[in-house]
């Protein structure tokens, strides 16, 4: 596992972003600078900050700005997690200070931009309770209850 980053290290690395990251992101990267050796967050890799920045700029570059909808969904979406089996599926924090920094799944290949969590805290609490249930792998009722508790219902 990678050790955490200081607040100043994070600030220096994200200096070129055109938006501010929520304090939760500083806390997360202060804890660890990513984790792609193990799946701590269900089926998602926790991207090291430099990798997250590269994924943001790469994805932003791939989006056709002729399609204003895709540009809108990604320009302030900072990737923090990447599906371990498909690098085009990201969990991103929406960095718009007018909201609670929700977490959105962005699947560029399928054009799926679903909101999943109200914020990063809800995502982490969901995963923690999922693991603590000790039945996460074989209990549909527990999974349903946890999903109902934390996932945004649209």
Short mmCIF file of N, CA and C in Angstrom, two decimals:
data_model
loop_
_atom_site.label_atom_id
_atom_site.label_comp_id
_atom_site.label_asym_id
_atom_site.label_seq_id
_atom_site.Cartn_x
_atom_site.Cartn_y
_atom_site.Cartn_z
N UNK A 1 0.83 -1.18 0.00
CA UNK A 1 0.00 0.00 0.00
C UNK A 1 0.88 1.25 0.00
N UNK A 2 0.37 2.27 -0.59
CA UNK A 2 1.09 3.52 -0.63
C UNK A 2 0.73 4.34 0.61
N UNK A 3 1.72 5.06 1.13
CA UNK A 3 1.45 5.91 2.28
C UNK A 3 0.68 7.15 1.84
N UNK A 4 0.13 7.85 2.81
CA UNK A 4 -0.67 9.03 2.51
C UNK A 4 0.16 10.23 2.08
N UNK A 5 -0.54 11.21 1.54
CA UNK A 5 0.07 12.46 1.10
C UNK A 5 -0.27 13.57 2.08
N UNK A 6 0.60 14.55 2.17
CA UNK A 6 0.28 15.71 3.00
C UNK A 6 -0.69 16.61 2.24
N UNK A 7 -1.35 17.48 2.97
CA UNK A 7 -2.29 18.43 2.36
C UNK A 7 -1.55 19.27 1.31
N UNK A 8 -0.33 19.70 1.63
CA UNK A 8 0.45 20.51 0.68
C UNK A 8 0.84 19.72 -0.57
N UNK A 9 1.19 18.43 -0.39
CA UNK A 9 1.51 17.59 -1.56
C UNK A 9 0.31 17.47 -2.49
N UNK A 10 -0.86 17.27 -1.91
CA UNK A 10 -2.08 17.15 -2.71
C UNK A 10 -2.34 18.46 -3.44
N UNK A 11 -2.28 19.57 -2.71
CA UNK A 11 -2.54 20.89 -3.27
C UNK A 11 -1.60 21.17 -4.45
N UNK A 12 -0.34 20.80 -4.29
CA UNK A 12 0.65 21.02 -5.35
C UNK A 12 0.31 20.20 -6.60
N UNK A 13 -0.09 18.95 -6.42
CA UNK A 13 -0.38 18.09 -7.56
C UNK A 13 -1.65 18.49 -8.30
N UNK A 14 -2.62 19.04 -7.59
CA UNK A 14 -3.90 19.39 -8.24
C UNK A 14 -3.97 20.85 -8.64
N UNK A 15 -2.88 21.54 -8.54
CA UNK A 15 -2.83 22.98 -8.78
C UNK A 15 -3.45 23.42 -10.10
N UNK A 16 -3.34 22.61 -11.15
CA UNK A 16 -3.84 22.99 -12.48
C UNK A 16 -5.33 22.71 -12.70
N UNK A 17 -5.97 22.03 -11.76
CA UNK A 17 -7.40 21.76 -11.93
C UNK A 17 -8.19 23.07 -11.88
N UNK A 18 -9.25 23.14 -12.65
CA UNK A 18 -10.08 24.34 -12.72
C UNK A 18 -11.21 24.33 -11.70
N UNK A 19 -11.12 23.46 -10.71
CA UNK A 19 -12.14 23.35 -9.67
C UNK A 19 -11.46 22.90 -8.39
N UNK A 20 -12.16 23.02 -7.28
CA UNK A 20 -11.64 22.61 -5.98
C UNK A 20 -12.14 21.22 -5.64
N UNK A 21 -11.29 20.45 -5.01
CA UNK A 21 -11.69 19.13 -4.51
C UNK A 21 -12.24 19.29 -3.10
N UNK A 22 -13.22 18.46 -2.75
CA UNK A 22 -13.76 18.55 -1.38
C UNK A 22 -12.75 18.07 -0.35
N UNK A 23 -12.95 18.50 0.88
CA UNK A 23 -12.04 18.13 1.97
C UNK A 23 -11.96 16.61 2.13
N UNK A 24 -13.04 15.89 1.83
CA UNK A 24 -13.04 14.42 1.94
C UNK A 24 -11.94 13.80 1.08
N UNK A 25 -11.67 14.39 -0.07
CA UNK A 25 -10.62 13.86 -0.96
C UNK A 25 -9.25 14.06 -0.32
N UNK A 26 -9.04 15.21 0.30
CA UNK A 26 -7.78 15.44 1.01
C UNK A 26 -7.60 14.42 2.13
N UNK A 27 -8.68 14.14 2.85
CA UNK A 27 -8.61 13.17 3.94
C UNK A 27 -8.32 11.76 3.40
N UNK A 28 -8.97 11.40 2.30
CA UNK A 28 -8.76 10.08 1.71
C UNK A 28 -7.31 9.91 1.24
N UNK A 29 -6.80 10.90 0.53
CA UNK A 29 -5.42 10.81 0.05
C UNK A 29 -4.41 11.04 1.17
N UNK A 30 -4.82 11.65 2.27
CA UNK A 30 -3.97 11.74 3.45
C UNK A 30 -3.83 10.39 4.14
N UNK A 31 -4.88 9.57 4.00
CA UNK A 31 -4.86 8.21 4.57
C UNK A 31 -3.96 7.31 3.74
N UNK A 32 -4.19 7.25 2.44
CA UNK A 32 -3.37 6.47 1.51
C UNK A 32 -3.39 7.14 0.15
N UNK A 33 -2.29 7.01 -0.56
CA UNK A 33 -2.24 7.54 -1.92
C UNK A 33 -2.56 6.42 -2.90
N UNK A 34 -3.80 5.99 -2.84
CA UNK A 34 -4.26 4.95 -3.75
C UNK A 34 -3.96 3.56 -3.24
N UNK A 35 -4.61 2.61 -3.91
CA UNK A 35 -4.43 1.21 -3.55
C UNK A 35 -4.90 0.38 -4.73
N UNK A 36 -3.99 -0.04 -5.55
CA UNK A 36 -4.37 -0.86 -6.69
C UNK A 36 -3.86 -2.29 -6.56
N UNK A 37 -3.31 -2.62 -5.39
CA UNK A 37 -2.84 -3.98 -5.14
C UNK A 37 -3.95 -4.86 -4.59
N UNK A 38 -4.92 -4.25 -3.92
CA UNK A 38 -6.04 -4.98 -3.33
C UNK A 38 -7.32 -4.23 -3.63
N UNK A 39 -8.42 -4.93 -3.58
CA UNK A 39 -9.71 -4.30 -3.82
C UNK A 39 -10.34 -3.94 -2.48
N UNK A 40 -9.93 -2.83 -1.92
CA UNK A 40 -10.46 -2.38 -0.64
C UNK A 40 -11.87 -1.84 -0.83
N UNK A 41 -12.13 -1.19 -1.94
CA UNK A 41 -13.43 -0.57 -2.22
C UNK A 41 -14.21 -1.42 -3.20
N UNK A 42 -14.75 -2.53 -2.71
CA UNK A 42 -15.51 -3.49 -3.51
C UNK A 42 -14.72 -3.86 -4.77
N UNK A 43 -15.27 -3.60 -5.95
CA UNK A 43 -14.63 -4.00 -7.21
C UNK A 43 -13.85 -2.86 -7.85
N UNK A 44 -13.51 -1.86 -7.08
CA UNK A 44 -12.85 -0.69 -7.63
C UNK A 44 -11.45 -0.51 -7.05
N UNK A 45 -10.52 -0.12 -7.92
CA UNK A 45 -9.19 0.28 -7.48
C UNK A 45 -9.25 1.73 -7.02
N UNK A 46 -8.60 2.02 -5.93
CA UNK A 46 -8.46 3.39 -5.43
C UNK A 46 -7.23 3.96 -6.13
N UNK A 47 -7.45 4.91 -7.02
CA UNK A 47 -6.38 5.43 -7.86
C UNK A 47 -5.41 6.32 -7.08
N UNK A 48 -4.09 6.09 -7.24
CA UNK A 48 -3.14 7.06 -6.70
C UNK A 48 -3.40 8.42 -7.33
N UNK A 49 -3.09 9.48 -6.62
CA UNK A 49 -3.45 10.82 -7.08
C UNK A 49 -2.91 11.12 -8.48
N UNK A 50 -1.66 10.80 -8.75
CA UNK A 50 -1.10 11.07 -10.09
C UNK A 50 -1.86 10.27 -11.16
N UNK A 51 -2.24 9.06 -10.85
CA UNK A 51 -3.01 8.23 -11.80
C UNK A 51 -4.40 8.81 -12.00
N UNK A 52 -5.02 9.29 -10.92
CA UNK A 52 -6.34 9.91 -11.02
C UNK A 52 -6.28 11.17 -11.89
N UNK A 53 -5.25 11.97 -11.70
CA UNK A 53 -5.08 13.17 -12.53
C UNK A 53 -4.90 12.80 -14.00
N UNK A 54 -4.07 11.79 -14.26
CA UNK A 54 -3.85 11.35 -15.64
C UNK A 54 -5.15 10.83 -16.24
N UNK A 55 -5.92 10.06 -15.47
CA UNK A 55 -7.21 9.53 -15.96
C UNK A 55 -8.18 10.68 -16.24
N UNK A 56 -8.18 11.70 -15.40
CA UNK A 56 -9.05 12.86 -15.62
C UNK A 56 -8.70 13.54 -16.95
N UNK A 57 -7.43 13.86 -17.14
CA UNK A 57 -7.03 14.58 -18.35
C UNK A 57 -7.19 13.71 -19.60
N UNK A 58 -6.92 12.42 -19.46
CA UNK A 58 -7.09 11.51 -20.61
C UNK A 58 -8.57 11.41 -21.00
N UNK A 59 -9.43 11.21 -20.03
CA UNK A 59 -10.85 11.10 -20.32
C UNK A 59 -11.42 12.41 -20.85
N UNK A 60 -10.97 13.50 -20.29
CA UNK A 60 -11.43 14.80 -20.76
C UNK A 60 -11.01 15.01 -22.22
N UNK A 61 -9.82 14.56 -22.56
CA UNK A 61 -9.34 14.68 -23.93
C UNK A 61 -10.09 13.79 -24.90
N UNK A 62 -10.61 12.65 -24.42
CA UNK A 62 -11.32 11.72 -25.29
C UNK A 62 -12.75 12.15 -25.58
N UNK A 63 -13.30 12.99 -24.71
CA UNK A 63 -14.69 13.40 -24.89
C UNK A 63 -14.80 14.37 -26.04
N UNK A 64 -15.74 14.11 -26.89
CA UNK A 64 -16.00 15.01 -28.01
C UNK A 64 -16.81 16.19 -27.49
N UNK A 65 -16.24 17.37 -27.62
CA UNK A 65 -16.97 18.54 -27.14
C UNK A 65 -18.11 18.93 -28.06
N UNK A 66 -18.26 18.19 -29.16
CA UNK A 66 -19.46 18.38 -29.97
C UNK A 66 -20.67 17.82 -29.24
N UNK A 67 -20.42 16.90 -28.35
CA UNK A 67 -21.50 16.33 -27.54
C UNK A 67 -21.46 17.01 -26.18
N UNK A 68 -22.19 18.08 -26.04
CA UNK A 68 -22.16 18.92 -24.84
C UNK A 68 -22.56 18.15 -23.59
N UNK A 69 -23.39 17.11 -23.72
CA UNK A 69 -23.82 16.33 -22.55
C UNK A 69 -22.63 15.62 -21.92
N UNK A 70 -21.82 14.97 -22.71
CA UNK A 70 -20.65 14.27 -22.17
C UNK A 70 -19.68 15.25 -21.53
N UNK A 71 -19.47 16.39 -22.16
CA UNK A 71 -18.56 17.38 -21.60
C UNK A 71 -19.07 17.86 -20.24
N UNK A 72 -20.37 18.09 -20.16
CA UNK A 72 -20.97 18.54 -18.90
C UNK A 72 -20.75 17.51 -17.80
N UNK A 73 -20.93 16.24 -18.09
CA UNK A 73 -20.81 15.21 -17.08
C UNK A 73 -19.39 14.98 -16.62
N UNK A 74 -18.41 15.33 -17.42
CA UNK A 74 -17.05 14.98 -17.02
C UNK A 74 -16.16 16.16 -16.65
N UNK A 75 -16.45 17.36 -17.09
CA UNK A 75 -15.49 18.43 -16.89
C UNK A 75 -15.19 18.75 -15.42
N UNK A 76 -16.11 18.50 -14.51
CA UNK A 76 -15.86 18.71 -13.09
C UNK A 76 -15.97 17.40 -12.31
N UNK A 77 -15.74 16.28 -12.99
CA UNK A 77 -15.83 14.96 -12.37
C UNK A 77 -14.42 14.42 -12.18
N UNK A 78 -13.98 14.34 -10.93
CA UNK A 78 -12.63 13.88 -10.65
C UNK A 78 -12.63 12.40 -10.30
N UNK A 79 -11.96 11.57 -11.11
CA UNK A 79 -11.96 10.12 -10.86
C UNK A 79 -11.13 9.76 -9.63
N UNK A 80 -11.71 8.95 -8.78
CA UNK A 80 -11.02 8.49 -7.58
C UNK A 80 -10.89 6.97 -7.60
N UNK A 81 -11.87 6.31 -8.19
CA UNK A 81 -11.89 4.85 -8.26
C UNK A 81 -12.11 4.41 -9.70
N UNK A 82 -11.52 3.26 -10.05
CA UNK A 82 -11.64 2.71 -11.40
C UNK A 82 -12.01 1.23 -11.27
N UNK A 83 -13.02 0.81 -12.03
CA UNK A 83 -13.42 -0.59 -11.99
C UNK A 83 -12.22 -1.45 -12.35
N UNK A 84 -11.93 -2.45 -11.54
CA UNK A 84 -10.72 -3.25 -11.74
C UNK A 84 -10.72 -3.98 -13.07
N UNK A 85 -11.89 -4.30 -13.60
CA UNK A 85 -11.94 -5.09 -14.84
C UNK A 85 -12.20 -4.25 -16.09
N UNK A 86 -12.43 -2.95 -15.94
CA UNK A 86 -12.74 -2.10 -17.09
C UNK A 86 -12.30 -0.68 -16.80
N UNK A 87 -11.20 -0.27 -17.39
CA UNK A 87 -10.64 1.05 -17.08
C UNK A 87 -11.49 2.21 -17.57
N UNK A 88 -12.53 1.94 -18.36
CA UNK A 88 -13.39 3.04 -18.82
C UNK A 88 -14.53 3.33 -17.85
N UNK A 89 -14.61 2.58 -16.75
CA UNK A 89 -15.65 2.81 -15.74
C UNK A 89 -14.99 3.41 -14.50
N UNK A 90 -15.40 4.64 -14.19
CA UNK A 90 -14.80 5.38 -13.09
C UNK A 90 -15.87 5.81 -12.10
N UNK A 91 -15.49 5.90 -10.83
CA UNK A 91 -16.32 6.56 -9.84
C UNK A 91 -15.66 7.91 -9.59
N UNK A 92 -16.41 8.96 -9.83
CA UNK A 92 -15.87 10.31 -9.77
C UNK A 92 -16.62 11.15 -8.75
N UNK A 93 -15.88 12.03 -8.08
CA UNK A 93 -16.51 13.02 -7.22
C UNK A 93 -16.82 14.23 -8.11
N UNK A 94 -18.05 14.73 -8.00
CA UNK A 94 -18.46 15.89 -8.79
C UNK A 94 -18.05 17.14 -8.01
N UNK A 95 -17.12 17.87 -8.56
CA UNK A 95 -16.52 19.01 -7.87
C UNK A 95 -17.22 20.31 -8.24
N UNK A 96 -18.41 20.42 -7.75
CA UNK A 96 -19.24 21.59 -7.96
C UNK A 96 -19.68 22.05 -6.57
N UNK A 97 -19.15 23.17 -6.13
CA UNK A 97 -19.37 23.63 -4.76
C UNK A 97 -20.84 23.91 -4.43
N UNK A 98 -21.69 23.92 -5.43
CA UNK A 98 -23.10 24.19 -5.16
C UNK A 98 -23.86 22.95 -4.70
N UNK A 99 -23.17 21.83 -4.59
CA UNK A 99 -23.82 20.61 -4.11
C UNK A 99 -22.97 19.95 -3.04
N UNK A 100 -23.31 18.74 -2.68
CA UNK A 100 -22.63 18.01 -1.61
C UNK A 100 -21.52 17.11 -2.15
N UNK A 101 -20.97 17.44 -3.31
CA UNK A 101 -19.92 16.65 -3.95
C UNK A 101 -20.33 15.19 -4.12
N UNK A 102 -21.40 14.95 -4.89
CA UNK A 102 -21.86 13.56 -5.06
C UNK A 102 -20.85 12.72 -5.84
N UNK A 103 -21.05 11.41 -5.75
CA UNK A 103 -20.23 10.46 -6.48
C UNK A 103 -21.05 9.97 -7.67
N UNK A 104 -20.47 10.07 -8.84
CA UNK A 104 -21.13 9.66 -10.07
C UNK A 104 -20.30 8.55 -10.72
N UNK A 105 -20.99 7.52 -11.21
CA UNK A 105 -20.31 6.52 -12.02
C UNK A 105 -20.28 7.05 -13.45
N UNK A 106 -19.12 7.03 -14.04
CA UNK A 106 -19.00 7.45 -15.43
C UNK A 106 -18.46 6.27 -16.22
N UNK A 107 -19.29 5.77 -17.11
CA UNK A 107 -18.91 4.69 -18.01
C UNK A 107 -18.93 5.30 -19.41
N UNK A 108 -17.77 5.72 -19.86
CA UNK A 108 -17.67 6.44 -21.13
C UNK A 108 -18.11 5.57 -22.30
N UNK A 109 -17.75 4.31 -22.29
CA UNK A 109 -18.09 3.45 -23.43
C UNK A 109 -19.59 3.21 -23.55
N UNK A 110 -20.30 3.15 -22.41
CA UNK A 110 -21.75 2.92 -22.44
C UNK A 110 -22.56 4.20 -22.28
N UNK A 111 -21.87 5.32 -22.13
CA UNK A 111 -22.52 6.62 -21.92
C UNK A 111 -23.48 6.58 -20.73
N UNK A 112 -23.01 6.00 -19.64
CA UNK A 112 -23.78 5.92 -18.41
C UNK A 112 -23.15 6.89 -17.41
N UNK A 113 -23.92 7.84 -16.92
CA UNK A 113 -23.43 8.87 -16.01
C UNK A 113 -24.29 8.90 -14.75
N UNK A 114 -24.48 7.77 -14.15
CA UNK A 114 -25.40 7.62 -13.02
C UNK A 114 -24.83 8.19 -11.72
N UNK A 115 -25.69 8.90 -10.97
CA UNK A 115 -25.33 9.29 -9.61
C UNK A 115 -25.46 8.05 -8.74
N UNK A 116 -24.49 7.85 -7.86
CA UNK A 116 -24.54 6.70 -6.97
C UNK A 116 -24.65 7.08 -5.50
N UNK A 117 -23.87 8.06 -5.07
CA UNK A 117 -23.81 8.42 -3.66
C UNK A 117 -23.94 9.93 -3.48
N UNK A 118 -24.48 10.34 -2.34
CA UNK A 118 -24.58 11.77 -2.04
C UNK A 118 -23.20 12.40 -1.87
N UNK A 119 -22.23 11.60 -1.39
CA UNK A 119 -20.87 12.11 -1.19
C UNK A 119 -19.92 10.93 -0.94
N UNK A 120 -18.65 11.25 -0.82
CA UNK A 120 -17.64 10.22 -0.62
C UNK A 120 -17.82 9.50 0.72
N UNK A 121 -18.26 10.22 1.72
CA UNK A 121 -18.49 9.58 3.03
C UNK A 121 -19.51 8.46 2.92
N UNK A 122 -20.61 8.70 2.20
CA UNK A 122 -21.62 7.64 2.03
C UNK A 122 -21.04 6.43 1.30
N UNK A 123 -20.21 6.65 0.31
CA UNK A 123 -19.58 5.54 -0.41
C UNK A 123 -18.74 4.70 0.56
N UNK A 124 -17.92 5.38 1.36
CA UNK A 124 -17.02 4.66 2.27
C UNK A 124 -17.82 3.95 3.38
N UNK A 125 -18.85 4.60 3.89
CA UNK A 125 -19.69 3.93 4.89
C UNK A 125 -20.39 2.71 4.32
N UNK A 126 -20.84 2.81 3.08
CA UNK A 126 -21.49 1.69 2.41
C UNK A 126 -20.53 0.51 2.31
N UNK A 127 -19.33 0.78 1.84
CA UNK A 127 -18.34 -0.30 1.69
C UNK A 127 -17.97 -0.88 3.05
N UNK A 128 -17.79 -0.02 4.05
CA UNK A 128 -17.43 -0.51 5.39
C UNK A 128 -18.52 -1.43 5.95
N UNK A 129 -19.76 -1.01 5.84
CA UNK A 129 -20.86 -1.86 6.33
C UNK A 129 -20.99 -3.13 5.51
N UNK A 130 -20.71 -3.04 4.23
CA UNK A 130 -20.76 -4.20 3.35
C UNK A 130 -19.77 -5.25 3.83
N UNK A 131 -18.54 -4.80 4.12
CA UNK A 131 -17.52 -5.74 4.63
C UNK A 131 -17.87 -6.23 6.03
N UNK A 132 -18.32 -5.34 6.88
CA UNK A 132 -18.63 -5.72 8.26
C UNK A 132 -19.78 -6.72 8.37
N UNK A 133 -20.65 -6.73 7.38
CA UNK A 133 -21.78 -7.65 7.44
C UNK A 133 -21.32 -9.11 7.43
N UNK A 134 -20.12 -9.36 6.96
CA UNK A 134 -19.52 -10.70 6.89
C UNK A 134 -20.36 -11.66 6.06
N UNK A 135 -21.39 -11.14 5.42
CA UNK A 135 -22.23 -11.97 4.57
C UNK A 135 -22.35 -11.34 3.19
N UNK A 136 -21.52 -10.37 2.91
CA UNK A 136 -21.63 -9.60 1.68
C UNK A 136 -21.59 -10.45 0.43
N UNK A 137 -20.92 -11.56 0.49
CA UNK A 137 -20.74 -12.37 -0.70
C UNK A 137 -21.91 -13.30 -0.97
N UNK A 138 -22.81 -13.47 0.00
CA UNK A 138 -23.83 -14.50 -0.19
C UNK A 138 -25.18 -14.12 0.42
N UNK A 139 -25.42 -12.84 0.63
CA UNK A 139 -26.66 -12.45 1.29
C UNK A 139 -27.31 -11.31 0.52
N UNK A 140 -28.24 -11.65 -0.34
CA UNK A 140 -28.91 -10.65 -1.19
C UNK A 140 -29.69 -9.65 -0.34
N UNK A 141 -30.29 -10.10 0.76
CA UNK A 141 -31.07 -9.19 1.61
C UNK A 141 -30.18 -8.12 2.23
N UNK A 142 -29.02 -8.52 2.77
CA UNK A 142 -28.09 -7.55 3.36
C UNK A 142 -27.61 -6.57 2.30
N UNK A 143 -27.27 -7.08 1.14
CA UNK A 143 -26.83 -6.22 0.04
C UNK A 143 -27.92 -5.23 -0.33
N UNK A 144 -29.16 -5.70 -0.43
CA UNK A 144 -30.28 -4.82 -0.76
C UNK A 144 -30.46 -3.74 0.30
N UNK A 145 -30.39 -4.13 1.57
CA UNK A 145 -30.56 -3.16 2.65
C UNK A 145 -29.46 -2.10 2.63
N UNK A 146 -28.23 -2.52 2.41
CA UNK A 146 -27.14 -1.55 2.36
C UNK A 146 -27.25 -0.65 1.13
N UNK A 147 -27.59 -1.23 0.00
CA UNK A 147 -27.76 -0.42 -1.21
C UNK A 147 -28.88 0.60 -1.01
N UNK A 148 -29.98 0.18 -0.40
CA UNK A 148 -31.10 1.07 -0.15
C UNK A 148 -30.73 2.20 0.81
N UNK A 149 -29.85 1.90 1.73
CA UNK A 149 -29.45 2.89 2.73
C UNK A 149 -28.53 3.96 2.14
N UNK A 150 -27.62 3.56 1.25
CA UNK A 150 -26.58 4.48 0.81
C UNK A 150 -26.68 4.95 -0.63
N UNK A 151 -27.16 4.14 -1.54
CA UNK A 151 -27.21 4.54 -2.94
C UNK A 151 -28.32 5.56 -3.16
N UNK A 152 -28.08 6.50 -4.03
CA UNK A 152 -29.10 7.51 -4.35
C UNK A 152 -30.22 6.82 -5.10
N UNK A 153 -31.42 7.06 -4.65
CA UNK A 153 -32.59 6.50 -5.31
C UNK A 153 -33.14 7.55 -6.29
N UNK A 154 -33.10 7.23 -7.57
CA UNK A 154 -33.58 8.18 -8.59
C UNK A 154 -34.84 7.64 -9.21
#
